[in-house]
PDB file of C-alpha atoms in Angstrom:
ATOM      1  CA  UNK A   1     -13.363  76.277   8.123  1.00  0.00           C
ATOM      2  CA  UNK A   2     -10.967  75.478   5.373  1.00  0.00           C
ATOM      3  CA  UNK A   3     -12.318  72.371   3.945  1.00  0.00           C
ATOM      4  CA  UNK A   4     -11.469  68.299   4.640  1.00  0.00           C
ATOM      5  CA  UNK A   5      -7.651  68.076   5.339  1.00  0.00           C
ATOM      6  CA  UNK A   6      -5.664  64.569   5.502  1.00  0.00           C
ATOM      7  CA  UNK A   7      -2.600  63.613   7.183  1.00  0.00           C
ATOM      8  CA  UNK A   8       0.407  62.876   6.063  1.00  0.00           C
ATOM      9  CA  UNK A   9      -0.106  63.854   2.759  1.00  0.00           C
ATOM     10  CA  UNK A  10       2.387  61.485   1.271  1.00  0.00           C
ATOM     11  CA  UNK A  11       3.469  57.671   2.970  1.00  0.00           C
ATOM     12  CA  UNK A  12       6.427  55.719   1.924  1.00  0.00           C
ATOM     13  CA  UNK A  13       6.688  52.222   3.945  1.00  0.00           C
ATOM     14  CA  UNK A  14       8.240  48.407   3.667  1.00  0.00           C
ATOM     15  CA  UNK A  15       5.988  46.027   3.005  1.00  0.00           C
ATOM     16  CA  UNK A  16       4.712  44.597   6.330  1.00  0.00           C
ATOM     17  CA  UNK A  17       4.515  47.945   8.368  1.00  0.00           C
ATOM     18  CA  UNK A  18       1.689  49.537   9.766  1.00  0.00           C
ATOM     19  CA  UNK A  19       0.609  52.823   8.980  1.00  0.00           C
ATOM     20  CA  UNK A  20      -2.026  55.354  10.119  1.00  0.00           C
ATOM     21  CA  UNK A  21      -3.993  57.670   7.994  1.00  0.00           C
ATOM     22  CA  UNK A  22      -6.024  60.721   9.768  1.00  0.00           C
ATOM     23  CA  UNK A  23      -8.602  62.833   8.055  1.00  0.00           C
ATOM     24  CA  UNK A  24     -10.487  65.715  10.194  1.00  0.00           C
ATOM     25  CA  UNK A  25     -14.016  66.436   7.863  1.00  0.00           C
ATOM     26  CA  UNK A  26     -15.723  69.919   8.047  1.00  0.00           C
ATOM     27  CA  UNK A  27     -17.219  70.594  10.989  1.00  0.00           C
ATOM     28  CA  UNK A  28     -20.430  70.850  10.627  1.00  0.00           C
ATOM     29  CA  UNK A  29     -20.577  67.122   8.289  1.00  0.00           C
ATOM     30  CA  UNK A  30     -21.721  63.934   9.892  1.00  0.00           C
ATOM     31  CA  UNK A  31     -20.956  61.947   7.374  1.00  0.00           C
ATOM     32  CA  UNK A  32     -17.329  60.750   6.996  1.00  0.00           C
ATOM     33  CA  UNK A  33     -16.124  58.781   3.729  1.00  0.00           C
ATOM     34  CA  UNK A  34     -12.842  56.866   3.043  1.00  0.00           C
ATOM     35  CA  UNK A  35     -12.233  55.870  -0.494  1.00  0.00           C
ATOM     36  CA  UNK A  36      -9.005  54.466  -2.271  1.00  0.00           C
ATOM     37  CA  UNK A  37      -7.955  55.467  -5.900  1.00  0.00           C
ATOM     38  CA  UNK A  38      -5.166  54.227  -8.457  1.00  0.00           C
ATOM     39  CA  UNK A  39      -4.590  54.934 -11.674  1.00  0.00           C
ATOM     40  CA  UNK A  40      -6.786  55.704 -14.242  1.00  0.00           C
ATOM     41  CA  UNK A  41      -9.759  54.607 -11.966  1.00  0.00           C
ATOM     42  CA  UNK A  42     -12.426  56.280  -9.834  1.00  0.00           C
ATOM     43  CA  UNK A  43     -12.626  56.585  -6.552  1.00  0.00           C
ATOM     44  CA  UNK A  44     -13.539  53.226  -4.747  1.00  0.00           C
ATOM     45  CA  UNK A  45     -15.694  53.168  -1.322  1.00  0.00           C
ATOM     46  CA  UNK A  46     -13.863  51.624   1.693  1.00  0.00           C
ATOM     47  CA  UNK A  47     -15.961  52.808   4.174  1.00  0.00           C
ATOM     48  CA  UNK A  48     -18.526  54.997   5.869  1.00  0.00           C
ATOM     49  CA  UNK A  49     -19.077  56.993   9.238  1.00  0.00           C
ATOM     50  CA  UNK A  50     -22.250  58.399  10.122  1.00  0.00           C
ATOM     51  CA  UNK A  51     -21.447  60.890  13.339  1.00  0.00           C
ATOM     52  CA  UNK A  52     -18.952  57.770  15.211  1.00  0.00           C
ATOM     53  CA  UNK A  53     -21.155  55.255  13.666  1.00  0.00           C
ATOM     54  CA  UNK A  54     -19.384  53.017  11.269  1.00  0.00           C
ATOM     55  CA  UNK A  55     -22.759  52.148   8.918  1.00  0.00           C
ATOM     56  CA  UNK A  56     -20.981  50.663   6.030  1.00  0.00           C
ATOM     57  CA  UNK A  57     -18.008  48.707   4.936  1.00  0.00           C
ATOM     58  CA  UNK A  58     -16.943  47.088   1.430  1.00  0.00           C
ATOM     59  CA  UNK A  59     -16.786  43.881   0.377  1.00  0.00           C
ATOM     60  CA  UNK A  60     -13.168  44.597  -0.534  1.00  0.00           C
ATOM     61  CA  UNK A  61     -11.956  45.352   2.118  1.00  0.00           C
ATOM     62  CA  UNK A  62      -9.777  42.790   4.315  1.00  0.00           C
ATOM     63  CA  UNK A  63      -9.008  42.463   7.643  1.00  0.00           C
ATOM     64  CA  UNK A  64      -5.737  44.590   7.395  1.00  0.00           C
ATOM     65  CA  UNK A  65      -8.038  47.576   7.073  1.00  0.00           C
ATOM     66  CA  UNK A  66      -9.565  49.227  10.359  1.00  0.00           C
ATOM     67  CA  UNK A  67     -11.462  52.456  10.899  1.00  0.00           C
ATOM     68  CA  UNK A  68     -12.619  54.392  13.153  1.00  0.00           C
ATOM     69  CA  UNK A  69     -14.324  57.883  14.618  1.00  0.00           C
ATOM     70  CA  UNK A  70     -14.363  58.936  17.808  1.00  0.00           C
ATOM     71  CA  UNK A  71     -16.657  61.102  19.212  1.00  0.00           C
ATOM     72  CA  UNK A  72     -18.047  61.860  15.536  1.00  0.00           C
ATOM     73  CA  UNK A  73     -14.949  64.255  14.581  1.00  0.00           C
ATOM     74  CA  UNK A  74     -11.935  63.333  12.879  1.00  0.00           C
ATOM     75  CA  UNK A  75     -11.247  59.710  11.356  1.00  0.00           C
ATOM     76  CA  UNK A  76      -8.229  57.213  11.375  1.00  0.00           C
ATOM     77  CA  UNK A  77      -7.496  54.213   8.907  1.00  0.00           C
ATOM     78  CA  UNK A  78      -5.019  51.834   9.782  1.00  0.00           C
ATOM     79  CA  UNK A  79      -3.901  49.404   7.336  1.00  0.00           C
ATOM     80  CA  UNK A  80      -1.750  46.835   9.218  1.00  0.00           C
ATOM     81  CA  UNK A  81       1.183  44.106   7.380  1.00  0.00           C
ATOM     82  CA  UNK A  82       0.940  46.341   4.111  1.00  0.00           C
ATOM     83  CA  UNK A  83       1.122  45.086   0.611  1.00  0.00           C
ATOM     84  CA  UNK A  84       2.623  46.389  -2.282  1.00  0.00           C
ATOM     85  CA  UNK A  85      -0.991  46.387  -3.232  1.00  0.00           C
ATOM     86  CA  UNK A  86      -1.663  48.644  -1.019  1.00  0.00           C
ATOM     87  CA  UNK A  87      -0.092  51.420  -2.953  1.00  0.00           C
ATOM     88  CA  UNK A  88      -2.837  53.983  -4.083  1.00  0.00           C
ATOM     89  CA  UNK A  89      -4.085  57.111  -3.085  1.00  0.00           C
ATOM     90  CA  UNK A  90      -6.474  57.420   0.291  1.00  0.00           C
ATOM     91  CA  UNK A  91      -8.809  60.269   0.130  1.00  0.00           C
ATOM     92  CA  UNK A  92     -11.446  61.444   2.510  1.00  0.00           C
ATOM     93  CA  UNK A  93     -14.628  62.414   2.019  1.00  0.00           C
ATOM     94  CA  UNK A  94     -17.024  64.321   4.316  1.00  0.00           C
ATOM     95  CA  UNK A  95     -20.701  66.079   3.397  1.00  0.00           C
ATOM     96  CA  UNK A  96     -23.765  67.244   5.805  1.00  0.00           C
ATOM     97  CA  UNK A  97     -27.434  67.452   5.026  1.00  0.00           C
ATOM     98  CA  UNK A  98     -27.462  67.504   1.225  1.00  0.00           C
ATOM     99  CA  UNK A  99     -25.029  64.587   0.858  1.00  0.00           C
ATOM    100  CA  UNK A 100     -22.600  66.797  -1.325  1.00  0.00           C
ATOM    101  CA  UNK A 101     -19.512  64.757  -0.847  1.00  0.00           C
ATOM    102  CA  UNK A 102     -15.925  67.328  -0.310  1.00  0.00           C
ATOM    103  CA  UNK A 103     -12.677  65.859  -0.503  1.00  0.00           C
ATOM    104  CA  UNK A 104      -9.721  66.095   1.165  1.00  0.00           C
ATOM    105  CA  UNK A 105      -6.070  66.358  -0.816  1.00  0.00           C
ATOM    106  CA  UNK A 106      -5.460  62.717   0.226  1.00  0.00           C
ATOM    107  CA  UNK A 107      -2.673  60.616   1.270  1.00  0.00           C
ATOM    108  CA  UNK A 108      -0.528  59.005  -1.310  1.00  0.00           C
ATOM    109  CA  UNK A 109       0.952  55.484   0.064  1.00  0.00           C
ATOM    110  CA  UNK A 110       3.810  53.913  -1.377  1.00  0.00           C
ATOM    111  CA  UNK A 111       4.499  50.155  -0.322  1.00  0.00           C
ATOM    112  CA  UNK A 112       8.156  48.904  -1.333  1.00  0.00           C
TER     113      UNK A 112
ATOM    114  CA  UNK B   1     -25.276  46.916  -8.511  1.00  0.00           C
ATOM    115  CA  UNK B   2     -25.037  50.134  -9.581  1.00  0.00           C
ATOM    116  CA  UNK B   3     -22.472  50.307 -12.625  1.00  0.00           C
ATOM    117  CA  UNK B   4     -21.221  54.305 -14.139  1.00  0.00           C
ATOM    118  CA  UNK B   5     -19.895  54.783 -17.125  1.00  0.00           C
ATOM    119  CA  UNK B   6     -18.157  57.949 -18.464  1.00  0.00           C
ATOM    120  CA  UNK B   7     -17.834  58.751 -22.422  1.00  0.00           C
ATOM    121  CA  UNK B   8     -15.250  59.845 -23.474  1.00  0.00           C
ATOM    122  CA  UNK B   9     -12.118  57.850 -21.676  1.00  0.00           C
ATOM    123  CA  UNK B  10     -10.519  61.139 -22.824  1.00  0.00           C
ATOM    124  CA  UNK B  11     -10.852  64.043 -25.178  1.00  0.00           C
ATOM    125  CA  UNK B  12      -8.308  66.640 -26.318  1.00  0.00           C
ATOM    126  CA  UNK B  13      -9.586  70.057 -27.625  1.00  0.00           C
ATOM    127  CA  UNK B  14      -9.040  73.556 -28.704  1.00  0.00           C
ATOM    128  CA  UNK B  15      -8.822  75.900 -26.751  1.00  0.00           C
ATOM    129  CA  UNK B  16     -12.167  77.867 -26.905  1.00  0.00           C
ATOM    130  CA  UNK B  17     -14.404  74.939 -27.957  1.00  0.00           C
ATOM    131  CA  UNK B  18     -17.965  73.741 -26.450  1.00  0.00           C
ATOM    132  CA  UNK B  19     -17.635  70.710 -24.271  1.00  0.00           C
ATOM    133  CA  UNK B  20     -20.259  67.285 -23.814  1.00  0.00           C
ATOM    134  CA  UNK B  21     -19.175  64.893 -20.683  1.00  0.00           C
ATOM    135  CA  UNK B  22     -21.415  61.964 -20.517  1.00  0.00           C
ATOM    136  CA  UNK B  23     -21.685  59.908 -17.713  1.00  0.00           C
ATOM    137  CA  UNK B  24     -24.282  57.029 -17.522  1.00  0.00           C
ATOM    138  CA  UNK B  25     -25.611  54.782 -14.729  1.00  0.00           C
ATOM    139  CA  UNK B  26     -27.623  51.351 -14.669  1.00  0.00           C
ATOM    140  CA  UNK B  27     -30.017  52.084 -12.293  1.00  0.00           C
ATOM    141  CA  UNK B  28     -32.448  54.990 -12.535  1.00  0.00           C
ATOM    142  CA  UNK B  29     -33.186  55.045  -8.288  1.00  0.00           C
ATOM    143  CA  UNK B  30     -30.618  57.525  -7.299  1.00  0.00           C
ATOM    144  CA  UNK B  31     -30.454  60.140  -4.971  1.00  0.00           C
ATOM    145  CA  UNK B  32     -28.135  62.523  -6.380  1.00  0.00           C
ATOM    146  CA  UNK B  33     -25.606  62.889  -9.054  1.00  0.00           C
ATOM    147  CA  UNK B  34     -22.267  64.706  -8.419  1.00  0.00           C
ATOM    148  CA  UNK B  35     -19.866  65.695 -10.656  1.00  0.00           C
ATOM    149  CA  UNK B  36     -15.986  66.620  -9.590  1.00  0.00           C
ATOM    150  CA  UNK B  37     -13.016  67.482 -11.284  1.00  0.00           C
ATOM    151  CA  UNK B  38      -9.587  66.360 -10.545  1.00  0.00           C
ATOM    152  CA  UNK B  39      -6.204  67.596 -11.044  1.00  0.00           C
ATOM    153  CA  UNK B  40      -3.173  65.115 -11.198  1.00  0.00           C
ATOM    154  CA  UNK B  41      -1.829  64.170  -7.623  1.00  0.00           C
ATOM    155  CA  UNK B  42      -5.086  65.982  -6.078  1.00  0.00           C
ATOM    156  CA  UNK B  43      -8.231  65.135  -4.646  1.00  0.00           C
ATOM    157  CA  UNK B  44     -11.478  65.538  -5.899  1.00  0.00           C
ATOM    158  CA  UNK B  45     -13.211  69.116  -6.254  1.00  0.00           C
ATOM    159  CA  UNK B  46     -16.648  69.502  -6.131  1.00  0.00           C
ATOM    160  CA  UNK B  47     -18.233  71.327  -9.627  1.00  0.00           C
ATOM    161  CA  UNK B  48     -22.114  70.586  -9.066  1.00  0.00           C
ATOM    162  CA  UNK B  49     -24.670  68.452  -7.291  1.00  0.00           C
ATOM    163  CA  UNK B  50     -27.941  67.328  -9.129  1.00  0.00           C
ATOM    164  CA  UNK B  51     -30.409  66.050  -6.995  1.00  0.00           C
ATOM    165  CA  UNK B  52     -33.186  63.590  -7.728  1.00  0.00           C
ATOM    166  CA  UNK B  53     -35.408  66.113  -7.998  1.00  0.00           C
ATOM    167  CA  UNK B  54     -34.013  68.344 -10.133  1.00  0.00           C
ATOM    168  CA  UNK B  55     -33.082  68.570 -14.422  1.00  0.00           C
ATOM    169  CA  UNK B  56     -30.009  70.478 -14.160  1.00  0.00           C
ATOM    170  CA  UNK B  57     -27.714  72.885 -12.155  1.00  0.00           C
ATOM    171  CA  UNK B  58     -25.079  75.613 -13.911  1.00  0.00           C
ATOM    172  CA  UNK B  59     -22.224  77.258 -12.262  1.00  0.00           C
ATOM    173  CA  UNK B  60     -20.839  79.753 -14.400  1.00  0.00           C
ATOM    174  CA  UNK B  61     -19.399  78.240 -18.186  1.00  0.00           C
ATOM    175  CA  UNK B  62     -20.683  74.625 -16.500  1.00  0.00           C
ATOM    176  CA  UNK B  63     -24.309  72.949 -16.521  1.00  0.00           C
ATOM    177  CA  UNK B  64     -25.002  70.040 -15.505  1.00  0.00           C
ATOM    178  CA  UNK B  65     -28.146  67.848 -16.794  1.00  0.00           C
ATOM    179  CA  UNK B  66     -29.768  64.848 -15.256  1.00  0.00           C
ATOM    180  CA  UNK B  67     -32.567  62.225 -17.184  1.00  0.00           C
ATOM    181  CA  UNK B  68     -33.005  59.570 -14.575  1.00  0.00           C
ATOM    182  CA  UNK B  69     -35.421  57.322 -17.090  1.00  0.00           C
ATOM    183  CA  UNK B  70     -32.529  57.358 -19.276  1.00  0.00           C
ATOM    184  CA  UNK B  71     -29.915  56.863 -17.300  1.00  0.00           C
ATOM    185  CA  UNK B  72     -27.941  60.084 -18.111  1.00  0.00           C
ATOM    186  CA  UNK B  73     -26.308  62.981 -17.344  1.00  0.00           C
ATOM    187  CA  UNK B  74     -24.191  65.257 -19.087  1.00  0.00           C
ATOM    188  CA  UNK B  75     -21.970  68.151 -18.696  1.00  0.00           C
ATOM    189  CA  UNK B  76     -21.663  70.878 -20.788  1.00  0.00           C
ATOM    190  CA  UNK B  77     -18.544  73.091 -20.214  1.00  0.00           C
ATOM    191  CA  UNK B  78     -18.442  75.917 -22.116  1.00  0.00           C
ATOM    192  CA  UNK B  79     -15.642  78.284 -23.998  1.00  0.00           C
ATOM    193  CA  UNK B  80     -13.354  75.657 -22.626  1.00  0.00           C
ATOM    194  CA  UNK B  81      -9.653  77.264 -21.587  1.00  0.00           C
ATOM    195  CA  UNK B  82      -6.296  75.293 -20.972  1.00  0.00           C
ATOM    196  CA  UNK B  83      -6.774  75.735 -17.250  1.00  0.00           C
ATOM    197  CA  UNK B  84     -10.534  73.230 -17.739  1.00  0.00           C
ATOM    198  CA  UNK B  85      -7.527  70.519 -18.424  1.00  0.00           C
ATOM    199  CA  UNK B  86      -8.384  67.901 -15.400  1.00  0.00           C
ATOM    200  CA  UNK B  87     -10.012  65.032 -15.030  1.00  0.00           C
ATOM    201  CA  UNK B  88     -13.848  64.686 -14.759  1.00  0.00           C
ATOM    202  CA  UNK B  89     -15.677  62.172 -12.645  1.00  0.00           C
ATOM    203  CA  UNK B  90     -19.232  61.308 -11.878  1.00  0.00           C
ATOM    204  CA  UNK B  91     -20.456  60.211  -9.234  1.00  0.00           C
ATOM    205  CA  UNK B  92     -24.423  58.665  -8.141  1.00  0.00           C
ATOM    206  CA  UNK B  93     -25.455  58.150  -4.703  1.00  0.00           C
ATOM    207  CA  UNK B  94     -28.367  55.626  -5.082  1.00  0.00           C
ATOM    208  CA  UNK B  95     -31.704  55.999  -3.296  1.00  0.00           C
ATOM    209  CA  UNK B  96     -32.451  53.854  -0.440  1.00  0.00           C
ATOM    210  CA  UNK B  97     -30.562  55.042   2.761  1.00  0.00           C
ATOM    211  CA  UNK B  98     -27.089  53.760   2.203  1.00  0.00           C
ATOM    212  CA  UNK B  99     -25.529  56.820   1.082  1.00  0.00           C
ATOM    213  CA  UNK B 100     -22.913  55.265  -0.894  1.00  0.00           C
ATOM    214  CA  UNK B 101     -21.930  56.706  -4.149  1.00  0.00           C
ATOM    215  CA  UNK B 102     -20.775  54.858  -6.939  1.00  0.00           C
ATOM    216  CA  UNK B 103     -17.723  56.459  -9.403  1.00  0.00           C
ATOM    217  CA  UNK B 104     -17.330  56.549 -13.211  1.00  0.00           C
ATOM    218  CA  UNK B 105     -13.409  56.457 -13.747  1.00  0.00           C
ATOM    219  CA  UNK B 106     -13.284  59.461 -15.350  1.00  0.00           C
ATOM    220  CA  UNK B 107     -13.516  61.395 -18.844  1.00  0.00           C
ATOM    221  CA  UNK B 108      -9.813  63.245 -18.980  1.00  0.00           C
ATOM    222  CA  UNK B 109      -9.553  66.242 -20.436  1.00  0.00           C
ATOM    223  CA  UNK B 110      -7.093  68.556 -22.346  1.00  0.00           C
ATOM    224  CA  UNK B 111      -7.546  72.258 -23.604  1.00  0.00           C
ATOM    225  CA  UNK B 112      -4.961  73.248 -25.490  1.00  0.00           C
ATOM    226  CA  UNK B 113      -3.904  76.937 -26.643  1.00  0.00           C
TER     227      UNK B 113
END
């Protein structure tokens, strides 16, 4: 196993498209994390899959953003009508029974 | 709320020289402390995990310390080289059952020959 990987790893849209982000965790991890990052910050939670379960979801998140996990494996955010606030970087997390968290490269979206 | 705060924003060093990260969090019930480095454009790579339980972890020229009643832990890299140059995040993971970590934004770093 070769570690989280994300797809694409960079975005460029219009403001107002859709787009689709995938992450596949390592295997053996039921936990599955999405975060978003810009600048000079740390990573901040989106979201949270336990096997397909979808425990937890920020505050900050709107109704633009959807996630899901089926069958417990890989993971898909959708962010729909994007913003030029949108722009960031989208990484994926995954970790097992000693919650150590592994990240994927991420996905770097650019809004215009 | 959970609130983690890393000192210093950034720090810019010899090449060769000791290293102190501090990262501090607001409240003491945590599960685990993480700490990750990350290169520019990257995502986030895993150095050591602290649990709870324990006072500190090392991984060759890193160690790691944790003082829940305080609120602290540090990281001590050591003989620091130009390729340590990243930056270093912290992250808790509070007790409880949500399994939700919480992120310092970072002490940058910069080794220099």
């Amino acid at each position: 196993d070769t570690g989280v990987s994300q797809d694409p790893r960079h975005k460029i849209t219009k403001r107002g498209q859709n787009v689709t982000f995938r992450c596949d965790p390592i295997s053996e991890h039921n936990r599955l994390y999405w975060y978003r990052q810009t600048l000079g910050q740390g990573p901040e939670f989106l979201t949270y899959f336990q096997n397909e379960a979808q425990l937890e979801k920020s505050r900050l998140l709107s109704d633009r953003f959807s996630a899901e996990r089926p069958k417990g494996s890989f993971s898909t955010l959708e962010i729909q009508r994007t913003e030029q606030g949108d722009s960031a970087m989208y990484l994926c997390a995954s970790s097992g029974d000693r919650n150590e968290q592994f990240f994927g490269p991420g996905t770097r979206l650019t809004v215009l | 709320k959970q609130e983690v705060t890393q000192i210093p924003a950034a720090l810019s060093v010899p090449e060769g020289e000791n290293l102190v990260l501090n990262c501090s969090f607001t409240d003491s019930a945590i599960y685990n402390l993480q700490w990750f480095r990350q290169d520019p454009g990257k995502g986030l790579t895993s150095l050591l995990l602290i649990q709870s339980s324990q006072r500190e972890q090392t991984s060759g020229r890193l160690n790691a310390s944790l003082d829940k009643s305080s609120g602290r832990s540090t990281l001590y890299i050591a003989a620091s080289q130009p390729g340590d140059s990243a930056t270093y995040l912290c992250a808790v993971m509070a007790s409880g059952g949500s399994y939700i970590p919480t992120f310092g934004r970072g002490t940058s770093l910069i080794v220099h020959p």
